[in-house]
Coordinates of C-alpha atoms in Angstrom, one line a residue:
M1 CA -68.1 -10.9 -41.6
F2 CA -64.4 -11.7 -41.1
E3 CA -62.8 -14.8 -42.6
T4 CA -60.5 -16.8 -40.5
E5 CA -57.3 -17.6 -42.3
E6 CA -56.5 -21.3 -42.1
R7 CA -52.8 -22.4 -41.4
R8 CA -51.5 -25.8 -42.5
P9 CA -50.5 -27.8 -39.3
L10 CA -47.0 -28.9 -38.9
T11 CA -46.1 -32.6 -38.8
V12 CA -44.3 -33.9 -35.7
T13 CA -41.2 -34.5 -37.9
E14 CA -41.4 -31.0 -39.1
L15 CA -41.7 -29.7 -35.6
N16 CA -38.7 -31.8 -34.4
E17 CA -36.5 -30.5 -37.2
E18 CA -37.5 -26.9 -36.5
V19 CA -36.5 -27.5 -32.9
R20 CA -33.4 -29.3 -33.7
S21 CA -32.3 -26.5 -36.1
T22 CA -33.0 -23.8 -33.5
L23 CA -31.1 -25.7 -30.6
E24 CA -28.2 -26.5 -32.8
R25 CA -27.8 -22.9 -33.9
D26 CA -28.2 -21.4 -30.5
F27 CA -26.5 -24.1 -28.5
S28 CA -23.7 -25.2 -30.8
N29 CA -21.0 -25.3 -28.4
V30 CA -22.0 -25.9 -24.8
W31 CA -19.9 -27.0 -21.9
L32 CA -21.7 -29.2 -19.3
E33 CA -20.5 -30.9 -16.1
G34 CA -22.4 -33.9 -14.5
E35 CA -22.1 -37.5 -13.4
I36 CA -22.2 -40.3 -15.9
V37 CA -25.3 -42.7 -15.5
N38 CA -26.3 -45.7 -17.6
F39 CA -23.2 -45.7 -19.8
S40 CA -23.5 -48.3 -22.8
E41 CA -21.3 -49.0 -25.8
P42 CA -23.2 -51.0 -28.4
S43 CA -21.5 -52.8 -31.2
S44 CA -21.6 -49.7 -33.4
G45 CA -18.8 -48.2 -31.3
H46 CA -20.9 -45.2 -30.3
W47 CA -21.2 -44.2 -26.6
Y48 CA -24.6 -43.4 -25.0
F49 CA -25.1 -42.2 -21.3
T50 CA -27.0 -39.7 -19.3
L51 CA -25.6 -36.7 -17.5
S52 CA -27.0 -35.9 -14.2
D53 CA -26.4 -33.0 -11.7
G54 CA -28.5 -34.6 -9.0
S55 CA -31.7 -32.6 -9.8
S56 CA -31.9 -33.0 -13.7
V57 CA -30.7 -35.2 -16.4
I58 CA -30.0 -34.9 -20.1
K59 CA -29.3 -37.6 -22.6
A60 CA -25.8 -37.6 -24.3
A61 CA -24.4 -39.3 -27.3
C62 CA -20.7 -39.5 -28.3
F63 CA -20.4 -41.0 -31.7
K64 CA -17.6 -43.2 -32.9
G65 CA -16.0 -40.4 -35.0
S66 CA -15.3 -38.4 -31.9
N67 CA -14.7 -40.9 -29.1
W68 CA -11.7 -42.5 -30.6
R69 CA -9.8 -39.3 -29.6
I70 CA -10.7 -39.6 -26.0
R71 CA -8.0 -41.4 -24.1
F72 CA -10.0 -43.3 -21.5
R73 CA -13.3 -45.3 -21.4
P74 CA -16.0 -43.6 -19.5
F75 CA -17.9 -45.4 -16.6
D76 CA -21.0 -44.8 -14.4
G77 CA -20.4 -42.6 -11.5
L78 CA -17.5 -40.7 -13.1
L79 CA -17.9 -36.9 -12.8
V80 CA -17.0 -35.3 -16.2
R81 CA -17.0 -32.1 -18.1
V82 CA -18.3 -32.5 -21.8
R83 CA -18.4 -30.1 -24.8
G84 CA -20.8 -30.5 -27.8
K85 CA -23.9 -29.2 -29.4
V86 CA -27.6 -29.5 -28.1
S87 CA -29.7 -31.4 -30.7
V88 CA -32.9 -33.4 -30.9
Y89 CA -33.2 -37.2 -31.7
G90 CA -36.3 -36.8 -33.9
A91 CA -37.4 -40.4 -33.9
R92 CA -38.4 -40.0 -30.1
G93 CA -38.5 -36.3 -29.8
E94 CA -35.9 -36.4 -27.2
Y95 CA -33.4 -33.6 -26.9
Q96 CA -29.8 -34.6 -26.1
I97 CA -26.2 -33.2 -26.2
V98 CA -24.0 -34.6 -29.0
V99 CA -20.6 -34.8 -27.2
E100 CA -17.4 -34.0 -29.1
S101 CA -15.0 -34.0 -26.3
L102 CA -15.0 -35.3 -22.7
E103 CA -12.7 -35.1 -19.7
P104 CA -12.8 -36.1 -16.1
V105 CA -13.3 -33.5 -13.4
G106 CA -10.5 -34.0 -10.9
D107 CA -8.0 -36.5 -12.2
G108 CA -7.1 -35.8 -15.9
A109 CA -8.0 -38.0 -18.8
L110 CA -4.4 -39.2 -19.1
K111 CA -4.4 -40.4 -15.4
V112 CA -7.7 -42.3 -15.7
A113 CA -6.7 -43.9 -19.0
F114 CA -3.3 -44.8 -17.4
D115 CA -5.0 -46.5 -14.5
Q116 CA -7.5 -48.4 -16.6
I117 CA -5.0 -49.9 -19.1
K118 CA -2.5 -50.6 -16.2
E119 CA -5.1 -52.6 -14.2
K120 CA -6.4 -54.4 -17.4
L121 CA -2.9 -55.6 -18.6
R122 CA -2.0 -56.5 -14.9
A123 CA -5.1 -58.7 -14.6
E124 CA -4.1 -60.4 -17.9
G125 CA -0.6 -61.1 -16.6
L126 CA 1.5 -59.1 -19.0
F127 CA 3.5 -57.5 -16.2
A128 CA 4.3 -60.9 -14.6
E129 CA 8.0 -61.6 -13.9
E130 CA 7.8 -65.1 -15.5
H131 CA 7.3 -63.5 -18.9
K132 CA 10.3 -61.3 -18.7
R133 CA 13.5 -62.3 -20.5
S134 CA 17.1 -61.8 -19.4
L135 CA 19.0 -59.3 -21.4
P136 CA 21.8 -60.9 -23.6
F137 CA 25.3 -61.3 -21.8
L138 CA 27.3 -59.3 -24.4
P139 CA 24.9 -57.8 -27.1
K140 CA 26.6 -57.1 -30.5
R141 CA 23.7 -55.1 -32.2
V142 CA 21.4 -53.0 -30.4
G143 CA 18.2 -51.7 -32.1
V144 CA 16.9 -48.1 -30.9
V145 CA 13.2 -47.3 -31.7
T146 CA 13.1 -43.6 -31.2
S147 CA 13.1 -40.2 -33.0
P148 CA 16.1 -39.7 -35.3
T149 CA 16.3 -36.1 -34.2
G150 CA 15.6 -36.3 -30.5
A151 CA 17.9 -36.3 -27.5
A152 CA 17.5 -39.9 -26.8
I153 CA 19.4 -41.4 -29.6
H154 CA 22.3 -38.8 -29.2
D155 CA 22.5 -39.9 -25.5
I156 CA 22.5 -43.5 -26.4
I157 CA 25.3 -43.0 -28.9
N158 CA 27.3 -41.0 -26.5
V159 CA 27.2 -43.6 -23.8
L160 CA 27.9 -46.5 -25.9
S161 CA 30.7 -45.1 -27.8
R162 CA 32.3 -44.1 -24.5
R163 CA 31.7 -47.4 -22.7
T164 CA 32.3 -50.1 -25.3
H165 CA 33.6 -50.4 -29.0
T166 CA 31.9 -53.9 -29.6
V167 CA 28.3 -52.8 -30.0
D168 CA 26.7 -51.8 -33.3
I169 CA 23.7 -49.4 -32.9
V170 CA 20.7 -49.8 -35.4
L171 CA 18.3 -46.7 -35.4
I172 CA 14.8 -47.6 -36.3
P173 CA 13.1 -44.1 -36.8
A174 CA 9.7 -43.5 -35.1
Q175 CA 7.4 -40.7 -34.2
V176 CA 7.5 -40.5 -30.3
Q177 CA 5.0 -37.7 -29.8
G178 CA 1.4 -36.9 -31.3
D179 CA -1.6 -38.9 -32.4
I180 CA 0.3 -41.1 -34.7
A181 CA 3.2 -41.8 -32.3
P182 CA 1.8 -45.1 -30.9
K183 CA 1.4 -46.7 -34.3
S184 CA 4.8 -45.4 -35.4
I185 CA 6.5 -47.0 -32.4
R186 CA 4.5 -50.2 -32.8
D187 CA 5.6 -50.4 -36.4
G188 CA 9.3 -49.9 -35.5
I189 CA 9.2 -52.8 -33.0
L190 CA 7.4 -55.1 -35.6
L191 CA 10.0 -54.0 -38.2
A192 CA 12.8 -55.1 -35.9
N193 CA 11.2 -58.5 -35.3
E194 CA 10.7 -59.0 -39.0
F195 CA 14.4 -58.1 -39.7
N196 CA 15.5 -60.7 -37.3
E197 CA 13.4 -63.4 -38.8
A198 CA 15.0 -62.8 -42.2
A199 CA 18.6 -61.8 -41.1
S200 CA 21.6 -64.2 -40.5
Q201 CA 22.6 -64.9 -36.8
K202 CA 25.5 -62.4 -36.9
D203 CA 23.2 -59.6 -38.3
R204 CA 20.3 -60.1 -35.8
L205 CA 19.5 -57.5 -33.2
D206 CA 20.1 -58.8 -29.8
V207 CA 18.0 -56.2 -27.7
L208 CA 15.8 -53.3 -28.4
I209 CA 15.7 -49.9 -26.6
V210 CA 12.3 -48.2 -27.0
G211 CA 11.9 -44.7 -25.6
R212 CA 12.4 -41.0 -25.8
G213 CA 13.7 -38.1 -23.7
G214 CA 11.7 -36.1 -21.1
G215 CA 8.4 -34.1 -21.6
S216 CA 5.1 -33.5 -20.3
A217 CA 2.5 -36.2 -19.6
E218 CA 0.9 -35.4 -22.9
D219 CA 4.2 -35.8 -24.6
L220 CA 4.8 -39.1 -23.1
A221 CA 1.3 -40.5 -23.5
A222 CA 2.1 -42.5 -26.5
F223 CA 4.0 -45.0 -24.4
N224 CA 0.8 -45.7 -22.4
E225 CA -1.1 -47.0 -25.3
E226 CA -2.5 -50.4 -24.8
R227 CA -1.7 -51.8 -28.3
L228 CA 1.9 -50.6 -28.0
A229 CA 2.1 -52.5 -24.7
R230 CA 1.0 -55.7 -26.3
T231 CA 3.3 -55.3 -29.2
I232 CA 6.2 -55.0 -26.6
F233 CA 5.0 -58.0 -24.7
E234 CA 4.9 -60.1 -28.0
S235 CA 8.2 -59.0 -29.3
E236 CA 10.8 -61.8 -29.7
I237 CA 13.6 -59.5 -29.1
P238 CA 14.0 -58.4 -25.5
V239 CA 13.0 -54.8 -25.0
I240 CA 14.2 -52.2 -22.6
S241 CA 11.8 -49.3 -22.0
A242 CA 13.5 -45.8 -21.4
V243 CA 11.0 -43.1 -21.5
G244 CA 11.4 -39.6 -20.0
H245 CA 13.3 -39.0 -16.9
E246 CA 13.7 -40.9 -13.7
I247 CA 10.4 -39.8 -12.2
D248 CA 8.3 -40.7 -15.3
V249 CA 6.6 -44.1 -15.4
S250 CA 4.8 -45.4 -18.4
I251 CA 2.8 -48.6 -19.2
S252 CA 5.7 -49.7 -21.5
D253 CA 7.9 -49.7 -18.4
F254 CA 5.8 -52.4 -16.7
V255 CA 5.4 -54.6 -19.7
A256 CA 9.1 -54.4 -21.1
D257 CA 11.8 -57.0 -20.2
A258 CA 13.7 -54.3 -18.3
R259 CA 13.2 -50.7 -17.5
A260 CA 15.7 -47.8 -17.5
A261 CA 15.1 -44.5 -16.0
T262 CA 16.4 -42.7 -19.0
P263 CA 17.7 -43.4 -22.4
S264 CA 21.4 -42.9 -21.2
A265 CA 20.6 -45.4 -18.4
A266 CA 19.4 -48.0 -21.0
A267 CA 22.8 -47.6 -22.9
E268 CA 24.6 -48.0 -19.6
L269 CA 22.6 -51.2 -19.0
V270 CA 23.6 -52.6 -22.2
A271 CA 27.4 -51.8 -21.8
Q272 CA 27.4 -53.1 -18.1
R273 CA 28.0 -56.6 -19.0
E274 CA 31.1 -55.9 -20.9
D275 CA 32.5 -53.9 -18.1
D276 CA 31.9 -56.9 -15.7
L277 CA 33.8 -59.2 -18.0
L278 CA 36.7 -56.9 -18.4
E279 CA 36.9 -56.6 -14.6
R280 CA 37.2 -60.4 -14.3
I281 CA 40.0 -60.4 -16.8
R282 CA 41.8 -57.7 -14.7
G283 CA 41.2 -59.7 -11.5
F284 CA 42.7 -62.8 -13.2
E285 CA 45.7 -60.8 -14.3
E286 CA 46.3 -59.5 -10.8
R287 CA 46.0 -63.0 -9.2
T288 CA 48.5 -64.5 -11.8
Y289 CA 50.9 -61.6 -11.3
A290 CA 50.8 -62.1 -7.5
L291 CA 51.3 -65.9 -7.8
L292 CA 54.4 -65.5 -10.0
M293 CA 55.9 -63.0 -7.7
M294 CA 55.4 -65.2 -4.7
R295 CA 57.1 -68.0 -6.4
I296 CA 60.0 -65.6 -7.5
N297 CA 60.3 -64.4 -3.8
E298 CA 60.6 -67.9 -2.4
G299 CA 63.3 -68.7 -4.8
E300 CA 65.2 -65.7 -3.8
V301 CA 64.8 -66.5 -0.2
R302 CA 66.1 -70.1 -0.7
L303 CA 69.0 -69.0 -2.8
N304 CA 69.9 -66.3 -0.3
S305 CA 69.8 -68.8 2.5
L306 CA 72.3 -71.0 0.7
S307 CA 74.6 -68.1 -0.1
E308 CA 74.9 -67.2 3.6
T309 CA 76.1 -70.6 4.9
G310 CA 79.8 -69.6 5.0
A311 CA 82.8 -70.7 2.9
F312 CA 82.5 -73.7 0.8
R313 CA 84.6 -76.5 2.3
D314 CA 83.9 -79.0 -0.4
F315 CA 83.5 -76.7 -3.4
P316 CA 82.9 -79.5 -6.1
E317 CA 80.3 -81.0 -3.9
R318 CA 78.6 -77.8 -3.3
I319 CA 78.5 -77.0 -6.9
R320 CA 76.9 -80.3 -7.5
R321 CA 74.2 -79.7 -4.8
L322 CA 73.6 -76.1 -5.8
S323 CA 73.2 -77.4 -9.5
E324 CA 70.6 -79.9 -8.3
I325 CA 68.7 -77.3 -6.3
N326 CA 68.8 -74.9 -9.3
E327 CA 67.4 -77.5 -11.6
R328 CA 64.6 -78.3 -9.2
M329 CA 63.8 -74.6 -8.9
A330 CA 64.1 -74.0 -12.7
A331 CA 61.8 -77.1 -13.2
S332 CA 59.3 -75.9 -10.7
L333 CA 59.3 -72.2 -12.0
S334 CA 59.1 -73.4 -15.6
S335 CA 56.2 -75.7 -14.9
S336 CA 54.3 -73.3 -12.9
A337 CA 54.7 -70.5 -15.5
D338 CA 53.9 -72.8 -18.4
S339 CA 50.8 -74.1 -16.5
M340 CA 49.8 -70.6 -15.8
L341 CA 50.4 -69.5 -19.5
S342 CA 48.5 -72.5 -20.8
E343 CA 45.5 -71.9 -18.5
A344 CA 45.6 -68.2 -19.4
K345 CA 45.6 -69.0 -23.1
Q346 CA 42.6 -71.4 -22.7
R347 CA 40.6 -68.8 -20.9
V348 CA 41.5 -66.0 -23.1
T349 CA 40.5 -68.2 -26.2
L350 CA 37.1 -68.7 -24.6
L351 CA 36.8 -64.9 -24.0
E352 CA 37.8 -64.1 -27.6
Q353 CA 34.9 -66.0 -28.9
R354 CA 32.6 -63.7 -27.0
L355 CA 34.4 -60.4 -27.5
S356 CA 35.5 -58.3 -30.4
P357 CA 38.5 -60.1 -31.9
V358 CA 40.5 -57.0 -32.6
R359 CA 40.1 -55.3 -29.2
L360 CA 40.6 -58.5 -27.2
M361 CA 43.5 -59.8 -29.1
A362 CA 45.4 -56.7 -28.4
D363 CA 44.4 -56.9 -24.8
V364 CA 45.4 -60.5 -24.4
E365 CA 48.7 -60.0 -26.3
S366 CA 49.6 -57.3 -23.8
R367 CA 48.9 -59.6 -20.9
K368 CA 50.8 -62.5 -22.5
D369 CA 53.8 -60.2 -23.0
R370 CA 53.7 -59.3 -19.3
L371 CA 53.5 -62.8 -18.2
A372 CA 56.3 -63.7 -20.5
N373 CA 58.4 -60.9 -19.2
L374 CA 57.8 -62.1 -15.6
H375 CA 58.9 -65.5 -16.6
E376 CA 62.0 -64.2 -18.2
R377 CA 62.8 -62.0 -15.2
S378 CA 62.8 -65.1 -13.0
S379 CA 65.0 -66.9 -15.3
I380 CA 67.5 -64.0 -15.5
A381 CA 67.6 -63.7 -11.5
I382 CA 68.5 -67.3 -11.3
A383 CA 70.9 -67.2 -14.2
S384 CA 72.8 -64.2 -12.5
F385 CA 73.4 -66.1 -9.3
C386 CA 74.3 -69.3 -11.1
R387 CA 77.0 -67.4 -13.1
M388 CA 78.7 -66.5 -9.7
L389 CA 79.0 -70.1 -8.7
T390 CA 79.9 -71.9 -11.9
D391 CA 79.9 -72.0 -15.7
A392 CA 77.8 -75.2 -15.4
L393 CA 75.0 -73.2 -13.5
K394 CA 75.1 -70.6 -16.4
N395 CA 74.3 -73.4 -18.8
E396 CA 71.3 -74.6 -16.7
A397 CA 70.1 -71.1 -16.4
G398 CA 70.4 -70.7 -20.2
K399 CA 68.4 -73.8 -20.8
L400 CA 65.7 -72.3 -18.5
H401 CA 65.7 -69.1 -20.4
A402 CA 65.4 -71.0 -23.7
L403 CA 62.0 -72.3 -22.4
S404 CA 60.3 -68.9 -23.0
P405 CA 57.6 -69.2 -25.7
L406 CA 58.6 -66.1 -27.4
N407 CA 62.2 -67.4 -28.1
V408 CA 60.6 -69.9 -30.6
L409 CA 59.4 -66.8 -32.6
Q410 CA 62.9 -65.1 -32.1
R411 CA 64.5 -67.9 -33.9
G412 CA 62.7 -67.2 -37.0
Y413 CA 59.5 -69.3 -36.5
S414 CA 56.1 -67.7 -36.9
I415 CA 52.4 -68.5 -36.1
T416 CA 50.0 -68.5 -39.0
R417 CA 46.2 -68.0 -38.4
T418 CA 43.2 -67.8 -40.8
A419 CA 41.1 -64.8 -41.0
E420 CA 38.9 -66.4 -38.4
G421 CA 41.8 -66.7 -36.0
R422 CA 42.3 -70.6 -36.4
I423 CA 46.0 -71.6 -36.3
V424 CA 47.1 -73.4 -39.7
N425 CA 49.1 -76.6 -39.2
D426 CA 48.5 -78.2 -42.5
A427 CA 48.2 -76.9 -46.1
H428 CA 45.0 -78.8 -46.5
E429 CA 43.4 -76.4 -44.2
I430 CA 43.6 -73.3 -46.5
R431 CA 42.8 -72.6 -50.1
Q432 CA 44.1 -70.3 -52.7
N433 CA 43.1 -66.6 -52.3
D434 CA 42.5 -67.1 -48.4
R435 CA 43.7 -64.2 -46.3
L436 CA 46.2 -65.2 -43.5
N437 CA 47.6 -63.5 -40.5
I438 CA 51.1 -64.2 -39.7
R439 CA 52.5 -63.5 -36.2
L440 CA 56.3 -62.9 -35.8
A441 CA 58.4 -62.2 -33.0
R442 CA 57.9 -58.6 -33.5
G443 CA 54.8 -57.6 -35.5
K444 CA 52.3 -59.1 -37.7
I445 CA 51.8 -59.6 -41.4
E446 CA 48.6 -60.1 -43.3
A447 CA 49.0 -62.2 -46.4
E448 CA 47.0 -63.8 -49.2
V449 CA 47.5 -67.3 -50.5
L450 CA 48.8 -67.3 -54.1
S451 CA 49.5 -71.0 -54.3
K452 CA 50.0 -73.9 -51.9
E453 CA 51.7 -77.3 -51.9
D454 CA 50.1 -80.0 -49.8
G455 CA 52.4 -82.2 -47.7
D456 CA 52.3 -85.9 -47.6

């Protein structure tokens, strides 16, 4: 008689564990392609969905530890390719694929993520024109959030150093590529705004350039991150987005206050306002010169007309009449020139307050000298003709010549200014050890107040 050996039965849990171990060993790295159905995302942050190929389905789970690396949010109907391991959910005895990576079939993950974020932020109004601020007219300090070793910062420095000498560049180093790049760029923007809150008015950053040079779509993906877009939108400092090349478009371009095709173009945008102002100064100079030349030519025509009337029958009377004509002409020319010089000084003073004092002062002095030379040439022309007529006319021409503002300096006078450029008229306005700038007829002197004696 044969004895039948009894075997202990397995529990359901033991069976599920055996099946799970076998599946995870034999199907540890599986690629599947199918359509997402019944996608859900509970508060745990895990993703659950079903993959279907039209004939069969399989449950899928993508846990929070893996889905944070996926650049887009899946949705029902999306055809995807997933990679993971086949396992068993023991509590229900269901087999499933645990997803470790997921990408769309057709459009890439970056494109899907880009479109999703773009539509979401557009619906919230982050791209609206009413939220965009104007760039400052003449920025003094420009912050640049980019890699300290990349091509972008070198391009920006080259353009600004060539186009302007009045802008300071403040580099805020950031990673612009890789998984940590979005956070690094966000931190740079936040740091710039925190600096402005604590800095004095003259030290604050007027505008931020955020960007990098060209690269692949993967290289530029950091600038499509949603949290970075919100940080740019919330920045108190106006932001210029300058990412990649002209054909590259990023989410940061839509949300920034201004978009530049390249980092070099962003620098050109910053320097453009100064070029416009200098062009206006050049136009003013040309119009002033043309007006003075017209007045001089008119005077020459009138004087030539008088000289061609024939011999003087009544020489003393002619001398008197010519003297009167000369006086009127001298008064008119002097008044016009003085008025123009006064207007020019007022406009230049306003411009000095908005440009670099050193650079603009040199430019203005040059133009003032040219205007003074034109004034002097008109006086010399009239004086030359008057000397041919009478010694009396010479005296009148000498008086006209004496009206030149530079002659005051030639007689030993000087113009004293404080270090801030304010003219000193009273000893009460300065203190001991103050630094002064003294303008002579030829050249300047920088001095320090050793002592002073106040006037009555």
